[in-house]
């Protein structure tokens, strides 16, 4: 009968256990790395939004948001905290807060998320400029590559620690 002899199997099992114990941390680091890649693409897309500082009418649509609204988007972009929804880990890239365009309806300023949606989808008085969709689709491959690289980095680091 054949005999198998393994050396160092206990060390290998310990490394696998360490990786298993740190799974949430490893996945979180990879997701944030991917989100950073996508956010960089969104910031670049915001820079390319065409602005129009005149008042639009229903007959003459504006080409885009005002320069001030665009600046509000640039300052408000961010990555939300990691959320574990059972089987899925999520982060969101979005717009927070208000810009400085105060009106009767928005005394604190216009919500940046609303301005972003208006630019993305258009309105009755402004043409659409789908910057978020373009940024997401153009960064998909780089995002996946960045996440894979981060997972490799995290796993290598944990193997060295064991």
PDB file of C-alpha atoms in Angstrom:
ATOM      1  CA  UNK A   1       0.000   0.000   0.000  1.00  0.00           C
ATOM      2  CA  UNK A   2       1.259   3.509  -0.861  1.00  0.00           C
ATOM      3  CA  UNK A   3       2.209   5.891   1.911  1.00  0.00           C
ATOM      4  CA  UNK A   4       1.875   9.657   1.584  1.00  0.00           C
ATOM      5  CA  UNK A   5       3.939  11.954   3.695  1.00  0.00           C
ATOM      6  CA  UNK A   6       3.222  15.681   3.957  1.00  0.00           C
ATOM      7  CA  UNK A   7       5.542  18.169   5.550  1.00  0.00           C
ATOM      8  CA  UNK A   8       4.365  21.606   6.582  1.00  0.00           C
ATOM      9  CA  UNK A   9       0.680  20.800   6.236  1.00  0.00           C
ATOM     10  CA  UNK A  10      -0.030  22.419   9.614  1.00  0.00           C
ATOM     11  CA  UNK A  11       1.515  25.670   8.388  1.00  0.00           C
ATOM     12  CA  UNK A  12      -0.574  25.508   5.215  1.00  0.00           C
ATOM     13  CA  UNK A  13      -3.761  24.911   7.202  1.00  0.00           C
ATOM     14  CA  UNK A  14      -2.888  27.852   9.493  1.00  0.00           C
ATOM     15  CA  UNK A  15      -2.436  30.117   6.455  1.00  0.00           C
ATOM     16  CA  UNK A  16      -5.787  29.055   5.018  1.00  0.00           C
ATOM     17  CA  UNK A  17      -7.471  29.665   8.382  1.00  0.00           C
ATOM     18  CA  UNK A  18      -5.890  33.151   8.611  1.00  0.00           C
ATOM     19  CA  UNK A  19      -7.207  33.999   5.124  1.00  0.00           C
ATOM     20  CA  UNK A  20     -10.641  32.684   6.059  1.00  0.00           C
ATOM     21  CA  UNK A  21     -10.693  34.728   9.267  1.00  0.00           C
ATOM     22  CA  UNK A  22      -9.696  37.889   7.360  1.00  0.00           C
ATOM     23  CA  UNK A  23     -12.082  37.387   4.424  1.00  0.00           C
ATOM     24  CA  UNK A  24     -14.237  40.434   5.252  1.00  0.00           C
ATOM     25  CA  UNK A  25     -11.181  42.668   5.529  1.00  0.00           C
ATOM     26  CA  UNK A  26      -9.683  41.338   2.268  1.00  0.00           C
ATOM     27  CA  UNK A  27     -12.946  41.770   0.355  1.00  0.00           C
ATOM     28  CA  UNK A  28     -13.451  45.247   1.807  1.00  0.00           C
ATOM     29  CA  UNK A  29      -9.988  46.380   0.727  1.00  0.00           C
ATOM     30  CA  UNK A  30     -10.582  45.049  -2.792  1.00  0.00           C
ATOM     31  CA  UNK A  31     -13.984  46.714  -3.082  1.00  0.00           C
ATOM     32  CA  UNK A  32     -12.605  50.077  -1.934  1.00  0.00           C
ATOM     33  CA  UNK A  33      -9.774  49.748  -4.454  1.00  0.00           C
ATOM     34  CA  UNK A  34     -12.302  49.137  -7.234  1.00  0.00           C
ATOM     35  CA  UNK A  35     -14.459  52.021  -6.024  1.00  0.00           C
ATOM     36  CA  UNK A  36     -11.440  54.340  -6.080  1.00  0.00           C
ATOM     37  CA  UNK A  37     -10.828  53.450  -9.728  1.00  0.00           C
ATOM     38  CA  UNK A  38     -14.460  54.128 -10.650  1.00  0.00           C
ATOM     39  CA  UNK A  39     -14.508  57.365  -8.646  1.00  0.00           C
ATOM     40  CA  UNK A  40     -11.417  58.609 -10.453  1.00  0.00           C
ATOM     41  CA  UNK A  41     -13.265  57.981 -13.719  1.00  0.00           C
ATOM     42  CA  UNK A  42     -16.353  59.833 -12.434  1.00  0.00           C
ATOM     43  CA  UNK A  43     -14.247  62.829 -11.367  1.00  0.00           C
ATOM     44  CA  UNK A  44     -12.732  62.897 -14.851  1.00  0.00           C
ATOM     45  CA  UNK A  45     -16.231  62.696 -16.362  1.00  0.00           C
ATOM     46  CA  UNK A  46     -17.390  65.618 -14.214  1.00  0.00           C
ATOM     47  CA  UNK A  47     -14.547  67.693 -15.647  1.00  0.00           C
ATOM     48  CA  UNK A  48     -15.894  66.956 -19.135  1.00  0.00           C
ATOM     49  CA  UNK A  49     -19.471  68.080 -18.395  1.00  0.00           C
ATOM     50  CA  UNK A  50     -20.406  70.957 -20.662  1.00  0.00           C
ATOM     51  CA  UNK A  51     -21.727  73.921 -18.664  1.00  0.00           C
ATOM     52  CA  UNK A  52     -24.248  76.576 -19.652  1.00  0.00           C
ATOM     53  CA  UNK A  53     -24.655  79.618 -17.412  1.00  0.00           C
ATOM     54  CA  UNK A  54     -27.699  81.081 -19.158  1.00  0.00           C
ATOM     55  CA  UNK A  55     -31.300  80.536 -18.144  1.00  0.00           C
ATOM     56  CA  UNK A  56     -33.027  77.928 -20.282  1.00  0.00           C
ATOM     57  CA  UNK A  57     -36.590  77.877 -21.518  1.00  0.00           C
ATOM     58  CA  UNK A  58     -38.770  75.043 -22.736  1.00  0.00           C
ATOM     59  CA  UNK A  59     -38.121  76.207 -26.298  1.00  0.00           C
ATOM     60  CA  UNK A  60     -34.375  76.520 -25.857  1.00  0.00           C
ATOM     61  CA  UNK A  61     -32.832  73.812 -23.641  1.00  0.00           C
ATOM     62  CA  UNK A  62     -29.640  74.523 -21.760  1.00  0.00           C
ATOM     63  CA  UNK A  63     -26.630  72.416 -22.751  1.00  0.00           C
ATOM     64  CA  UNK A  64     -25.782  71.565 -19.149  1.00  0.00           C
ATOM     65  CA  UNK A  65     -25.581  72.741 -15.537  1.00  0.00           C
ATOM     66  CA  UNK A  66     -24.121  76.049 -14.464  1.00  0.00           C
ATOM     67  CA  UNK A  67     -20.436  76.317 -13.651  1.00  0.00           C
ATOM     68  CA  UNK A  68     -21.383  76.686  -9.995  1.00  0.00           C
ATOM     69  CA  UNK A  69     -23.485  73.501 -10.036  1.00  0.00           C
ATOM     70  CA  UNK A  70     -20.649  71.609 -11.717  1.00  0.00           C
ATOM     71  CA  UNK A  71     -18.251  72.815  -9.020  1.00  0.00           C
ATOM     72  CA  UNK A  72     -20.729  71.560  -6.398  1.00  0.00           C
ATOM     73  CA  UNK A  73     -20.656  68.101  -8.006  1.00  0.00           C
ATOM     74  CA  UNK A  74     -16.874  68.100  -8.039  1.00  0.00           C
ATOM     75  CA  UNK A  75     -16.728  68.907  -4.306  1.00  0.00           C
ATOM     76  CA  UNK A  76     -19.541  66.534  -3.278  1.00  0.00           C
ATOM     77  CA  UNK A  77     -18.413  63.248  -4.868  1.00  0.00           C
ATOM     78  CA  UNK A  78     -17.474  60.515  -2.425  1.00  0.00           C
ATOM     79  CA  UNK A  79     -17.454  56.827  -1.531  1.00  0.00           C
ATOM     80  CA  UNK A  80     -19.878  55.591   1.136  1.00  0.00           C
ATOM     81  CA  UNK A  81     -19.001  53.129   3.881  1.00  0.00           C
ATOM     82  CA  UNK A  82     -18.842  49.420   3.076  1.00  0.00           C
ATOM     83  CA  UNK A  83     -22.104  47.594   3.740  1.00  0.00           C
ATOM     84  CA  UNK A  84     -22.491  43.856   4.138  1.00  0.00           C
ATOM     85  CA  UNK A  85     -25.976  42.892   2.926  1.00  0.00           C
ATOM     86  CA  UNK A  86     -25.723  39.211   3.790  1.00  0.00           C
ATOM     87  CA  UNK A  87     -24.259  37.720   0.621  1.00  0.00           C
ATOM     88  CA  UNK A  88     -23.208  41.017  -0.952  1.00  0.00           C
ATOM     89  CA  UNK A  89     -20.711  43.697  -0.029  1.00  0.00           C
ATOM     90  CA  UNK A  90     -21.567  47.148  -1.338  1.00  0.00           C
ATOM     91  CA  UNK A  91     -20.128  50.618  -1.513  1.00  0.00           C
ATOM     92  CA  UNK A  92     -21.777  53.494  -3.294  1.00  0.00           C
ATOM     93  CA  UNK A  93     -20.188  56.328  -5.174  1.00  0.00           C
ATOM     94  CA  UNK A  94     -22.395  59.355  -4.995  1.00  0.00           C
ATOM     95  CA  UNK A  95     -22.966  62.986  -4.207  1.00  0.00           C
ATOM     96  CA  UNK A  96     -23.509  64.385  -0.733  1.00  0.00           C
ATOM     97  CA  UNK A  97     -24.702  67.712   0.582  1.00  0.00           C
ATOM     98  CA  UNK A  98     -25.903  70.860  -1.081  1.00  0.00           C
ATOM     99  CA  UNK A  99     -24.417  73.400  -3.461  1.00  0.00           C
ATOM    100  CA  UNK A 100     -24.665  77.137  -2.856  1.00  0.00           C
ATOM    101  CA  UNK A 101     -27.582  77.827  -5.226  1.00  0.00           C
ATOM    102  CA  UNK A 102     -30.235  78.797  -2.654  1.00  0.00           C
ATOM    103  CA  UNK A 103     -33.847  79.142  -3.700  1.00  0.00           C
ATOM    104  CA  UNK A 104     -37.218  79.287  -2.001  1.00  0.00           C
ATOM    105  CA  UNK A 105     -37.595  75.537  -2.554  1.00  0.00           C
ATOM    106  CA  UNK A 106     -34.034  74.740  -1.390  1.00  0.00           C
ATOM    107  CA  UNK A 107     -33.066  77.314   1.267  1.00  0.00           C
ATOM    108  CA  UNK A 108     -29.935  75.287   2.152  1.00  0.00           C
ATOM    109  CA  UNK A 109     -28.908  75.045  -1.505  1.00  0.00           C
ATOM    110  CA  UNK A 110     -29.747  72.556  -4.253  1.00  0.00           C
ATOM    111  CA  UNK A 111     -29.085  68.914  -3.372  1.00  0.00           C
ATOM    112  CA  UNK A 112     -26.010  67.745  -5.274  1.00  0.00           C
ATOM    113  CA  UNK A 113     -27.587  64.323  -5.878  1.00  0.00           C
ATOM    114  CA  UNK A 114     -30.528  66.021  -7.608  1.00  0.00           C
ATOM    115  CA  UNK A 115     -28.203  68.095  -9.783  1.00  0.00           C
ATOM    116  CA  UNK A 116     -26.259  64.949 -10.730  1.00  0.00           C
ATOM    117  CA  UNK A 117     -29.485  63.132 -11.692  1.00  0.00           C
ATOM    118  CA  UNK A 118     -30.590  66.135 -13.724  1.00  0.00           C
ATOM    119  CA  UNK A 119     -27.303  66.207 -15.619  1.00  0.00           C
ATOM    120  CA  UNK A 120     -27.318  62.426 -16.087  1.00  0.00           C
ATOM    121  CA  UNK A 121     -30.906  62.105 -17.332  1.00  0.00           C
ATOM    122  CA  UNK A 122     -31.736  65.599 -18.505  1.00  0.00           C
ATOM    123  CA  UNK A 123     -34.750  67.710 -17.635  1.00  0.00           C
ATOM    124  CA  UNK A 124     -37.430  69.639 -19.480  1.00  0.00           C
ATOM    125  CA  UNK A 125     -35.023  72.597 -19.607  1.00  0.00           C
ATOM    126  CA  UNK A 126     -31.586  70.900 -19.783  1.00  0.00           C
ATOM    127  CA  UNK A 127     -30.121  68.350 -22.198  1.00  0.00           C
ATOM    128  CA  UNK A 128     -28.825  65.110 -20.709  1.00  0.00           C
ATOM    129  CA  UNK A 129     -25.138  64.364 -20.362  1.00  0.00           C
ATOM    130  CA  UNK A 130     -24.843  60.775 -19.059  1.00  0.00           C
ATOM    131  CA  UNK A 131     -21.486  61.151 -17.304  1.00  0.00           C
ATOM    132  CA  UNK A 132     -22.011  58.492 -14.611  1.00  0.00           C
ATOM    133  CA  UNK A 133     -22.948  55.710 -17.063  1.00  0.00           C
ATOM    134  CA  UNK A 134     -19.967  56.523 -19.262  1.00  0.00           C
ATOM    135  CA  UNK A 135     -17.596  56.630 -16.300  1.00  0.00           C
ATOM    136  CA  UNK A 136     -18.865  53.304 -14.976  1.00  0.00           C
ATOM    137  CA  UNK A 137     -18.653  51.492 -18.292  1.00  0.00           C
ATOM    138  CA  UNK A 138     -15.260  52.944 -19.228  1.00  0.00           C
ATOM    139  CA  UNK A 139     -13.694  51.964 -15.888  1.00  0.00           C
ATOM    140  CA  UNK A 140     -15.152  48.456 -15.536  1.00  0.00           C
ATOM    141  CA  UNK A 141     -12.057  46.539 -16.718  1.00  0.00           C
ATOM    142  CA  UNK A 142      -9.624  48.715 -14.725  1.00  0.00           C
ATOM    143  CA  UNK A 143     -11.853  48.327 -11.669  1.00  0.00           C
ATOM    144  CA  UNK A 144     -11.815  44.531 -11.927  1.00  0.00           C
ATOM    145  CA  UNK A 145      -8.056  44.512 -12.470  1.00  0.00           C
ATOM    146  CA  UNK A 146      -7.505  46.803  -9.481  1.00  0.00           C
ATOM    147  CA  UNK A 147      -9.674  44.601  -7.275  1.00  0.00           C
ATOM    148  CA  UNK A 148      -7.839  41.435  -8.356  1.00  0.00           C
ATOM    149  CA  UNK A 149      -4.489  43.111  -7.713  1.00  0.00           C
ATOM    150  CA  UNK A 150      -5.613  44.215  -4.242  1.00  0.00           C
ATOM    151  CA  UNK A 151      -6.810  40.707  -3.359  1.00  0.00           C
ATOM    152  CA  UNK A 152      -3.455  39.280  -4.457  1.00  0.00           C
ATOM    153  CA  UNK A 153      -1.661  41.907  -2.374  1.00  0.00           C
ATOM    154  CA  UNK A 154      -3.790  41.183   0.702  1.00  0.00           C
ATOM    155  CA  UNK A 155      -3.371  37.398   0.372  1.00  0.00           C
ATOM    156  CA  UNK A 156       0.390  37.677  -0.151  1.00  0.00           C
ATOM    157  CA  UNK A 157       0.654  39.901   2.918  1.00  0.00           C
ATOM    158  CA  UNK A 158      -1.205  37.380   5.055  1.00  0.00           C
ATOM    159  CA  UNK A 159       0.878  34.453   3.820  1.00  0.00           C
ATOM    160  CA  UNK A 160       4.041  36.333   4.800  1.00  0.00           C
ATOM    161  CA  UNK A 161       2.617  37.073   8.258  1.00  0.00           C
ATOM    162  CA  UNK A 162       1.942  33.390   8.960  1.00  0.00           C
TER     163      UNK A 162
END
